[in-house]
Tab-separated table of C-alpha atoms in Angstrom:
chain	number	residue	atom	x	y	z
A	97	MET	CA	18.849	-7.629	-24.025
A	98	ALA	CA	20.928	-5.350	-21.855
A	99	THR	CA	23.851	-6.975	-20.051
A	100	ALA	CA	23.182	-5.030	-16.888
A	101	THR	CA	19.918	-3.915	-15.427
A	102	ARG	CA	18.981	-0.407	-14.459
A	103	LEU	CA	18.299	-1.737	-10.986
A	104	THR	CA	22.075	-1.780	-10.475
A	105	SER	CA	23.778	0.268	-13.162
A	106	ARG	CA	21.516	3.313	-13.318
A	107	TYR	CA	20.292	3.549	-9.753
A	108	TRP	CA	22.176	1.650	-7.100
A	109	THR	CA	25.686	2.526	-8.318
A	110	LYS	CA	25.102	6.110	-9.458
A	111	THR	CA	23.096	7.313	-6.489
A	112	PHE	CA	23.243	7.458	-2.725
A	113	LEU	CA	22.373	3.749	-2.541
A	114	GLY	CA	25.193	2.704	-4.824
A	115	GLN	CA	27.658	4.643	-2.712
A	116	ILE	CA	26.650	2.970	0.535
A	117	THR	CA	26.067	-0.591	-0.675
A	118	GLY	CA	28.719	-1.197	-3.311
A	119	VAL	CA	26.308	-3.032	-5.596
A	120	THR	CA	28.036	-4.356	-8.721
A	121	THR	CA	26.917	-3.660	-12.285
A	122	THR	CA	27.444	-7.156	-13.659
A	123	ILE	CA	24.182	-8.815	-12.630
A	124	SER	CA	22.242	-9.723	-15.755
A	125	ARG	CA	18.558	-8.991	-16.166
A	126	ARG	CA	17.840	-12.689	-16.655
A	127	THR	CA	19.425	-13.433	-13.278
A	128	LEU	CA	17.479	-10.665	-11.546
A	129	VAL	CA	14.076	-11.477	-13.000
A	130	THR	CA	13.672	-14.904	-11.417
A	131	THR	CA	10.588	-17.053	-11.485
A	132	CYS	CA	9.430	-16.867	-7.877
A	133	VAL	CA	7.017	-19.783	-8.156
A	134	ARG	CA	9.674	-22.219	-9.352
A	135	LYS	CA	12.328	-21.083	-6.895
A	136	TRP	CA	10.028	-21.147	-3.888
A	137	GLN	CA	8.684	-24.608	-4.696
A	138	ALA	CA	12.183	-25.989	-5.194
A	139	SER	CA	13.993	-24.534	-2.195
A	140	GLY	CA	11.411	-23.207	0.224
A	141	GLU	CA	13.234	-19.852	0.120
A	142	PHE	CA	11.079	-17.112	-1.369
A	143	TYR	CA	13.609	-14.311	-1.782
A	144	SER	CA	16.700	-14.618	-3.959
A	145	GLU	CA	20.010	-12.947	-3.172
A	146	GLN	CA	18.934	-10.053	-5.392
A	147	HIS	CA	15.660	-9.583	-3.489
A	148	LEU	CA	17.605	-9.486	-0.224
A	149	GLN	CA	20.103	-7.062	-1.732
A	150	LEU	CA	17.260	-4.729	-2.685
A	151	GLN	CA	15.869	-4.923	0.855
A	152	SER	CA	19.274	-4.247	2.382
A	153	SER	CA	19.773	-1.173	0.213
A	154	LEU	CA	16.336	0.198	1.043
A	155	LYS	CA	16.858	-0.355	4.765
A	156	LYS	CA	20.137	1.570	4.621
A	157	LEU	CA	18.378	4.487	2.960
A	158	ILE	CA	15.642	4.322	5.592
A	159	ASP	CA	18.179	4.262	8.439
A	160	VAL	CA	19.927	7.376	7.101
A	161	GLU	CA	17.170	9.442	5.497
A	162	ILE	CA	13.917	8.530	7.273
A	163	ASN	CA	14.110	6.907	10.712
A	164	PRO	CA	16.212	9.672	12.328
A	165	HIS	CA	13.377	12.109	11.561
A	166	VAL	CA	10.310	9.959	12.259
A	167	ASP	CA	9.691	11.185	15.807
A	168	GLN	CA	9.772	14.812	14.674
A	169	TRP	CA	7.491	14.132	11.698
A	170	GLU	CA	5.073	12.315	13.985
A	171	LYS	CA	4.901	15.393	16.223
A	172	GLU	CA	4.388	17.664	13.212
A	173	HIS	CA	1.686	15.353	11.814
A	174	ARG	CA	3.323	15.529	8.410
A	175	PHE	CA	6.453	14.391	6.616
A	176	PRO	CA	8.125	16.072	3.590
A	177	ALA	CA	6.722	13.783	0.916
A	178	HIS	CA	8.373	15.485	-2.054
A	179	GLU	CA	11.790	15.350	-0.412
A	180	VAL	CA	11.492	11.723	0.702
A	181	PHE	CA	9.894	10.507	-2.523
A	182	LYS	CA	12.589	12.164	-4.634
A	183	LYS	CA	15.271	10.238	-2.771
A	184	LEU	CA	13.355	6.991	-3.211
A	185	GLY	CA	12.645	7.757	-6.853
A	186	SER	CA	16.258	8.615	-7.644
A	187	ALA	CA	17.232	5.244	-6.181
A	188	GLY	CA	14.721	3.427	-8.407
A	189	PHE	CA	12.388	2.331	-5.613
A	190	LEU	CA	9.138	3.939	-6.803
A	191	GLY	CA	8.729	1.949	-10.006
A	192	ILE	CA	10.167	-1.480	-9.315
A	193	SER	CA	7.543	-3.371	-11.330
A	194	LYS	CA	6.537	-0.478	-13.578
A	195	PRO	CA	7.404	-0.288	-17.329
A	196	GLU	CA	11.002	0.543	-18.145
A	197	GLU	CA	9.973	2.932	-20.919
A	198	TYR	CA	8.477	5.241	-18.276
A	199	GLY	CA	11.325	5.073	-15.792
A	200	GLY	CA	10.437	1.858	-13.979
A	201	LEU	CA	12.646	-1.180	-13.518
A	202	GLY	CA	10.296	-3.695	-15.132
A	203	LEU	CA	10.987	-6.380	-12.522
A	204	ASP	CA	8.520	-9.038	-11.434
A	205	TYR	CA	6.161	-8.429	-8.536
A	206	GLY	CA	8.311	-10.397	-6.119
A	207	TYR	CA	10.667	-7.425	-5.981
A	208	THR	CA	7.778	-5.093	-5.191
A	209	VAL	CA	6.720	-7.313	-2.284
A	210	ALA	CA	10.326	-7.478	-1.076
A	211	PHE	CA	10.382	-3.674	-1.202
A	212	ALA	CA	7.095	-3.470	0.708
A	213	GLU	CA	8.299	-5.817	3.431
A	214	ALA	CA	11.446	-3.719	3.880
A	215	LEU	CA	9.320	-0.553	4.121
A	216	GLY	CA	8.083	-1.983	7.398
A	217	SER	CA	11.445	-1.133	8.950
A	218	ILE	CA	10.348	2.523	9.056
A	219	HIS	CA	9.538	3.309	12.689
A	220	CYS	CA	5.931	4.346	12.127
A	221	GLY	CA	2.958	3.321	10.019
A	222	GLY	CA	2.151	6.594	8.279
A	223	ILE	CA	5.178	6.944	6.018
A	224	PRO	CA	5.124	3.373	4.640
A	225	MET	CA	1.426	3.881	3.900
A	226	ALA	CA	2.111	7.137	2.062
A	227	ILE	CA	4.875	5.523	0.014
A	228	SER	CA	2.634	2.559	-0.821
A	229	VAL	CA	0.002	4.932	-2.202
A	230	GLN	CA	2.660	6.204	-4.597
A	231	THR	CA	3.831	2.751	-5.697
A	232	ASP	CA	0.924	0.325	-5.454
A	233	MET	CA	-2.370	2.023	-4.699
A	234	ALA	CA	-2.765	4.950	-7.090
A	235	THR	CA	-0.584	3.913	-10.045
A	236	PRO	CA	-1.172	0.232	-11.032
A	237	ALA	CA	-4.177	0.999	-13.260
A	238	LEU	CA	-2.347	3.865	-14.950
A	239	ALA	CA	0.660	1.657	-15.647
A	240	LYS	CA	-1.487	-1.145	-17.091
A	241	PHE	CA	-4.280	0.665	-18.915
A	242	GLY	CA	-3.296	4.322	-19.307
A	243	SER	CA	-2.531	5.985	-22.626
A	244	ASP	CA	1.033	6.860	-23.604
A	245	TYR	CA	0.159	10.503	-22.979
A	246	LEU	CA	-1.033	9.841	-19.422
A	247	LYS	CA	1.926	7.616	-18.623
A	248	GLU	CA	4.360	10.238	-19.861
A	249	THR	CA	2.551	13.080	-18.083
A	250	PHE	CA	1.755	11.418	-14.754
A	251	LEU	CA	3.424	8.016	-14.367
A	252	ARG	CA	6.977	8.968	-15.333
A	253	PRO	CA	7.312	11.888	-12.857
A	254	THR	CA	5.608	9.813	-10.148
A	255	ILE	CA	8.134	6.999	-10.577
A	256	ALA	CA	10.946	9.564	-10.525
A	257	GLY	CA	9.630	11.079	-7.288
A	258	ASP	CA	9.023	14.447	-8.925
A	259	MET	CA	5.267	14.184	-8.321
A	260	VAL	CA	3.280	12.966	-5.325
A	261	VAL	CA	0.023	11.144	-6.039
A	262	CYS	CA	-3.074	10.385	-3.973
A	263	LEU	CA	-5.966	7.995	-4.578
A	264	GLY	CA	-9.489	9.420	-4.607
A	265	VAL	CA	-12.006	6.632	-4.002
A	266	SER	CA	-13.526	6.849	-0.500
A	267	GLU	CA	-16.312	9.316	0.285
A	268	PRO	CA	-18.255	10.137	3.462
A	269	GLY	CA	-21.064	7.845	2.307
A	270	ALA	CA	-19.014	5.297	0.391
A	271	GLY	CA	-15.944	3.741	1.950
A	272	SER	CA	-16.001	-0.011	1.586
A	273	ASP	CA	-19.010	0.370	-0.731
A	274	VAL	CA	-16.964	1.578	-3.700
A	275	ALA	CA	-19.856	1.120	-6.126
A	276	GLY	CA	-21.874	3.659	-4.126
A	277	ILE	CA	-19.653	6.707	-4.686
A	278	GLY	CA	-21.448	9.919	-5.643
A	279	THR	CA	-18.723	12.051	-7.262
A	280	THR	CA	-19.559	12.761	-10.910
A	281	ALA	CA	-17.505	13.640	-13.983
A	282	ARG	CA	-19.898	14.699	-16.749
A	283	ARG	CA	-18.792	15.318	-20.320
A	284	GLN	CA	-18.894	18.827	-21.711
A	285	GLY	CA	-17.329	18.830	-25.147
A	286	ASP	CA	-13.807	17.458	-24.855
A	287	ASP	CA	-13.747	17.995	-21.096
A	288	LEU	CA	-15.115	16.442	-17.922
A	289	ILE	CA	-16.785	18.586	-15.244
A	290	ILE	CA	-16.199	17.060	-11.812
A	291	ASN	CA	-18.389	17.648	-8.755
A	292	GLY	CA	-18.427	15.860	-5.429
A	293	GLN	CA	-16.054	15.070	-2.596
A	294	LYS	CA	-13.535	12.522	-1.387
A	295	MET	CA	-12.666	11.528	2.178
A	296	TRP	CA	-9.705	9.947	4.001
A	297	ILE	CA	-7.251	10.908	1.249
A	298	THR	CA	-3.695	9.898	2.153
A	299	ASN	CA	-1.132	12.404	0.779
A	300	GLY	CA	-4.090	14.677	0.050
A	301	PHE	CA	-2.374	17.898	1.137
A	302	GLN	CA	0.880	17.247	-0.696
A	303	ALA	CA	-0.319	15.463	-3.829
A	304	ASP	CA	0.360	16.908	-7.274
A	305	TRP	CA	-2.288	14.712	-8.877
A	306	MET	CA	-5.055	12.325	-7.919
A	307	CYS	CA	-6.140	9.020	-9.391
A	308	LEU	CA	-9.849	9.821	-9.099
A	309	LEU	CA	-12.743	7.378	-9.326
A	310	ALA	CA	-15.916	9.137	-10.480
A	311	ASN	CA	-19.237	8.377	-12.145
A	312	THR	CA	-18.930	9.321	-15.823
A	313	SER	CA	-22.377	8.063	-16.874
A	314	GLU	CA	-25.690	6.728	-15.590
A	315	GLY	CA	-26.591	3.047	-15.377
A	316	SER	CA	-25.113	0.103	-13.508
A	317	GLN	CA	-22.919	1.102	-10.586
A	318	HIS	CA	-20.246	-1.288	-11.811
A	319	ARG	CA	-20.188	0.021	-15.387
A	320	ASN	CA	-20.584	3.783	-15.049
A	321	LYS	CA	-17.298	4.736	-13.396
A	322	SER	CA	-13.938	5.841	-14.725
A	323	LEU	CA	-10.503	6.446	-13.248
A	324	ILE	CA	-9.219	9.923	-14.074
A	325	CYS	CA	-5.789	11.550	-13.732
A	326	LEU	CA	-6.623	14.845	-12.027
A	327	PRO	CA	-3.987	17.571	-11.454
A	328	MET	CA	-4.515	18.879	-7.934
A	329	ASN	CA	-3.808	22.500	-8.888
A	330	THR	CA	-6.911	22.569	-11.091
A	331	PRO	CA	-9.344	25.399	-10.206
A	332	GLY	CA	-12.338	24.236	-8.162
A	333	ILE	CA	-10.460	21.776	-5.936
A	334	HIS	CA	-10.704	22.610	-2.233
A	335	ARG	CA	-8.881	20.842	0.608
A	336	THR	CA	-10.251	21.038	4.139
A	337	SER	CA	-8.147	21.236	7.266
A	338	ARG	CA	-6.107	18.174	8.171
A	339	ILE	CA	-8.081	15.252	9.610
A	340	GLU	CA	-6.849	14.403	13.110
A	341	LYS	CA	-6.410	10.653	13.568
A	342	ILE	CA	-5.554	8.433	16.534
A	343	GLY	CA	-2.565	7.050	14.624
A	344	MET	CA	-0.598	7.312	11.370
A	345	HIS	CA	0.256	10.846	12.504
A	346	SER	CA	3.090	11.503	10.049
A	347	SER	CA	0.773	10.850	7.098
A	348	ASP	CA	-1.464	13.784	6.191
A	349	THR	CA	-5.098	12.906	5.509
A	350	ALA	CA	-7.483	15.236	3.705
A	351	GLN	CA	-11.106	15.704	2.792
A	352	ILE	CA	-11.310	17.145	-0.717
A	353	PHE	CA	-14.184	18.893	-2.491
A	354	PHE	CA	-14.666	19.340	-6.244
A	355	GLU	CA	-16.742	22.237	-7.542
A	356	ASP	CA	-17.100	22.357	-11.335
A	357	VAL	CA	-13.553	21.100	-11.814
A	358	ARG	CA	-12.695	20.961	-15.512
A	359	VAL	CA	-10.263	18.326	-16.784
A	360	PRO	CA	-9.675	16.989	-20.328
A	361	ALA	CA	-11.591	13.796	-21.102
A	362	LYS	CA	-8.338	12.349	-22.437
A	363	ASN	CA	-7.265	12.074	-18.784
A	364	ILE	CA	-9.514	9.021	-18.367
A	365	ILE	CA	-7.395	5.939	-17.690
A	366	GLY	CA	-8.094	3.171	-20.177
A	367	GLU	CA	-11.666	2.609	-21.303
A	368	GLU	CA	-14.415	4.892	-20.060
A	369	GLY	CA	-16.819	3.045	-17.766
A	370	MET	CA	-14.198	0.498	-16.682
A	371	GLY	CA	-13.087	2.413	-13.608
A	372	PHE	CA	-14.764	0.127	-11.079
A	373	THR	CA	-13.118	-2.935	-12.617
A	374	TYR	CA	-9.729	-1.225	-12.783
A	375	GLN	CA	-10.040	-0.169	-9.154
A	376	MET	CA	-10.906	-3.696	-8.039
A	377	LEU	CA	-7.773	-4.941	-9.800
A	378	GLN	CA	-5.796	-2.107	-8.237
A	379	PHE	CA	-7.079	-3.121	-4.809
A	380	GLN	CA	-5.450	-6.561	-5.083
A	381	GLU	CA	-1.975	-5.060	-5.307
A	382	GLU	CA	-2.804	-2.532	-2.604
A	383	ARG	CA	-3.969	-5.237	-0.203
A	384	LEU	CA	-1.077	-7.586	-0.904
A	385	VAL	CA	1.559	-4.884	-0.531
A	386	GLY	CA	-0.172	-3.431	2.525
A	387	SER	CA	-0.085	-6.830	4.210
A	388	ALA	CA	3.591	-7.298	3.346
A	389	VAL	CA	4.380	-3.939	4.961
A	390	CYS	CA	2.868	-5.237	8.220
A	391	LEU	CA	5.294	-8.142	8.622
A	392	ALA	CA	8.347	-6.262	9.900
A	393	PRO	CA	6.413	-4.121	12.430
A	394	LEU	CA	4.728	-7.224	13.821
A	395	ASP	CA	8.110	-8.949	14.123
A	396	LYS	CA	9.602	-5.913	15.851
A	397	CYS	CA	6.653	-5.611	18.216
A	398	ILE	CA	7.229	-9.169	19.421
A	399	ALA	CA	11.026	-8.802	19.539
A	400	ASP	CA	10.861	-5.547	21.521
A	401	THR	CA	8.427	-7.149	23.950
A	402	ILE	CA	10.716	-10.137	24.463
A	403	ASN	CA	13.615	-7.794	25.198
A	404	TYR	CA	11.596	-5.642	27.587
A	405	THR	CA	9.996	-8.508	29.508
A	406	SER	CA	13.323	-10.285	29.858
A	407	GLU	CA	14.711	-7.225	31.673
A	408	ARG	CA	11.644	-6.058	33.595
A	409	LYS	CA	11.267	-7.938	36.870
A	410	VAL	CA	8.090	-8.554	38.846
A	411	PHE	CA	8.036	-10.523	42.112
A	412	GLY	CA	11.757	-11.133	41.802
A	413	GLN	CA	11.880	-12.633	38.312
A	414	PRO	CA	11.676	-11.449	34.688
A	415	VAL	CA	8.150	-11.015	33.358
A	416	LEU	CA	9.146	-13.222	30.430
A	417	ASN	CA	9.518	-16.197	32.788
A	418	ASN	CA	5.762	-16.215	33.280
A	419	GLN	CA	4.320	-18.995	31.151
A	420	ALA	CA	1.359	-16.850	30.138
A	421	VAL	CA	3.821	-14.372	28.636
A	422	HIS	CA	6.238	-16.577	26.727
A	423	TYR	CA	3.477	-18.907	25.508
A	424	THR	CA	1.483	-15.940	24.220
A	425	LEU	CA	4.515	-14.542	22.413
A	426	ALA	CA	5.194	-17.945	20.871
A	427	GLU	CA	1.639	-18.111	19.553
A	428	LEU	CA	1.858	-14.594	18.144
A	429	GLU	CA	5.133	-15.357	16.400
A	430	THR	CA	3.575	-18.465	14.872
A	431	GLU	CA	0.643	-16.453	13.535
A	432	VAL	CA	2.920	-13.827	11.984
A	433	GLU	CA	4.969	-16.530	10.306
A	434	ALA	CA	1.772	-18.018	8.864
A	435	LEU	CA	0.844	-14.600	7.470
A	436	ARG	CA	4.296	-14.294	5.906
A	437	SER	CA	3.860	-17.636	4.144
A	438	LEU	CA	0.461	-16.571	2.804
A	439	VAL	CA	1.946	-13.334	1.450
A	440	TYR	CA	4.748	-15.209	-0.296
A	441	ARG	CA	2.381	-17.810	-1.731
A	442	ALA	CA	0.003	-15.181	-3.113
A	443	THR	CA	2.919	-13.262	-4.619
A	444	ALA	CA	4.220	-16.363	-6.361
A	445	LEU	CA	0.776	-17.172	-7.753
A	446	TYR	CA	0.239	-13.564	-8.847
A	447	ILE	CA	3.527	-13.560	-10.735
A	448	GLY	CA	2.380	-16.796	-12.353
A	449	GLY	CA	-0.760	-15.086	-13.656
A	450	GLU	CA	-3.259	-16.641	-11.243
A	451	ASP	CA	-6.355	-14.925	-9.854
A	452	VAL	CA	-5.401	-14.280	-6.235
A	453	THR	CA	-8.459	-12.262	-5.194
A	454	LYS	CA	-9.686	-14.833	-2.679
A	455	LEU	CA	-6.235	-15.494	-1.241
A	456	VAL	CA	-5.358	-11.795	-1.028
A	457	SER	CA	-8.657	-11.174	0.772
A	458	MET	CA	-7.702	-13.865	3.286
A	459	ILE	CA	-4.282	-12.281	3.692
A	460	LYS	CA	-5.730	-8.809	4.199
A	461	LEU	CA	-8.180	-10.193	6.765
A	462	LYS	CA	-5.436	-12.049	8.617
A	463	ALA	CA	-3.114	-9.049	8.544
A	464	GLY	CA	-5.808	-6.784	9.956
A	465	ARG	CA	-6.604	-9.196	12.763
A	466	LEU	CA	-2.933	-9.643	13.689
A	467	CYS	CA	-2.327	-5.901	13.568
A	468	ARG	CA	-4.889	-5.627	16.343
A	469	GLN	CA	-3.988	-8.767	18.288
A	470	VAL	CA	-0.196	-8.533	18.358
A	471	PRO	CA	0.219	-4.914	19.564
A	472	ASP	CA	-2.639	-5.298	22.060
A	473	SER	CA	-1.230	-8.505	23.557
A	474	CYS	CA	2.326	-7.185	23.649
A	475	LEU	CA	1.333	-3.826	25.103
A	476	GLN	CA	-0.255	-5.625	28.056
A	477	PHE	CA	3.121	-7.080	29.013
A	478	TRP	CA	4.714	-3.627	29.086
A	479	GLY	CA	2.520	-2.575	32.000
A	480	GLY	CA	2.368	1.174	32.553
A	481	MET	CA	5.060	1.799	29.932
A	482	GLY	CA	2.724	0.373	27.337
A	483	PHE	CA	0.307	3.222	27.984
A	484	THR	CA	2.865	5.901	27.172
A	485	GLN	CA	4.037	7.466	23.920
A	486	GLU	CA	7.611	6.474	24.672
A	487	ASN	CA	7.850	3.142	22.895
A	488	TYR	CA	7.350	1.554	19.501
A	489	VAL	CA	4.683	-0.893	20.683
A	490	SER	CA	2.265	1.846	21.731
A	491	ARG	CA	2.774	3.630	18.394
A	492	LEU	CA	2.111	0.365	16.594
A	493	TYR	CA	-1.013	-0.150	18.696
A	494	ARG	CA	-2.392	3.123	17.309
A	495	ASP	CA	-1.066	3.014	13.760
A	496	MET	CA	-1.886	-0.540	12.799
A	497	ARG	CA	-5.488	-0.425	13.927
A	498	LEU	CA	-6.163	1.080	10.513
A	499	VAL	CA	-5.261	-2.150	8.693
A	500	SER	CA	-8.635	-3.697	9.567
A	501	ILE	CA	-10.411	-0.630	8.166
A	502	GLY	CA	-8.511	0.811	5.209
A	503	ALA	CA	-8.344	-0.724	1.699
A	504	GLY	CA	-11.442	-2.765	2.484
A	505	ALA	CA	-12.676	-3.483	5.999
A	506	ASP	CA	-12.438	-6.955	7.532
A	507	GLU	CA	-16.117	-7.467	6.826
A	508	VAL	CA	-15.601	-6.745	3.126
A	509	MET	CA	-12.787	-9.296	3.007
A	510	LEU	CA	-15.096	-11.848	4.599
A	511	ALA	CA	-17.773	-11.095	2.004
A	512	ILE	CA	-15.292	-11.603	-0.845
A	513	ILE	CA	-14.146	-14.904	0.629
A	514	CYS	CA	-17.770	-15.997	1.013
A	515	LYS	CA	-18.480	-15.022	-2.595
A	516	TYR	CA	-15.695	-17.278	-3.838
A	517	ALA	CA	-16.829	-20.036	-1.480
A	518	GLY	CA	-20.426	-19.756	-2.706
A	519	THR	CA	-21.764	-19.071	0.777
A	520	LEU	CA	-23.177	-15.552	0.378
A	521	PRO	CA	-26.876	-15.391	1.349
A	522	LYS	CA	-29.309	-15.741	-1.542
A	523	VAL	CA	-30.781	-12.318	-0.798
A	524	ALA	CA	-27.483	-10.724	-1.802
A	525	SER	CA	-27.372	-12.787	-4.980
A	526	SER	CA	-30.939	-11.834	-5.907
A	527	LEU	CA	-30.179	-8.145	-5.445
A	528	LYS	CA	-27.213	-8.445	-7.772
A	529	LYS	CA	-29.375	-10.277	-10.324
A	530	LYS	CA	-31.972	-7.487	-10.238
A	531	GLU	CA	-29.221	-4.916	-10.719
A	532	ARG	CA	-27.898	-6.771	-13.756
A	533	GLN	CA	-31.398	-6.993	-15.230
A	534	ALA	CA	-31.959	-3.272	-14.667
A	535	SER	CA	-28.728	-2.387	-16.455
A	536	ASN	CA	-29.547	-4.464	-19.568
């Protein structure tokens, strides 16, 4: 076992991060890879010194390389993904829990969640979302189930920041209903011929490859899909003009069409027909990380509102002195802290090998609700300034509305929770039974 981990020796001391943080090279791998469940239960503190060190280093990179440019990138409705991702990749941040043999750090998922929470210090929602696609939305299935060839061809350069990836699941007629997608990938010799379209694709205009979910056979909707590594320079792929959104402006979003796109069948991730299952597993990491990213913006929204209302005076006294204001802020802070505890608990259980689908669905639901409630309540206390583009709270109000929609709408999270609780209506159960019978 190596006496020093690549987290420190290869990345943090030989790159920009090492120069600005002074991280030592004597921390052993055994010390770094802690058991989060045991530590949290014993001390009540979720993050170790090494987790906090990782967060501090990432925040310093963000303060120097990202936040000074956010306002400009928001105006341009695009950020330089290749440039930003290369800096993150060179520092080791794009493969924290990915296999070491493909350039990752091989650390437990607690470090990935620590990374995600620190991403929230970026002063907009679009860039953290784009980075999360690279780390925890489009690559988990490839890292776990992909062939050595696919990992070497697609995963390694993605971890290094040399390639940008997007996830191709949603379609105009199938967003939350993943099983209902219509894009097909039919075999023709040793190739797949892809036809169809994808919608709401984050990083779609800058991506070098897509993790594509497509129907590769007939039969049950849950057994006829595969995940495919698709190079985005393949003939037959057409991107439409950029989709204009009410928020997440710095993140480009594309609609993409496939017309007789030919790709080798060996680009299928894992077992053919297992794509739906792989994507459901991939969603758990996406939803957990996405919720962790929300924590810092919610904290900042409340903190900025406290600062503003303590200075702004109405009827001769600070707005904050109004009981309706400081009580509301206290309640919001309590709710955010509850969300934080849920995120940490789910992370600890996930590291321990537990099925966290129900808990992660609760977390995603709670995060989505708070991402609507907190900015809306805080914005009200800013008065007219809250209705301008001049402050962080109004940007958060626009950006974080997506959390209740993307990666599974609130209603889908409720359905998953009901499924685990055994409270779904019998009509839904009977439909699923008929589908199973039809597929046998």
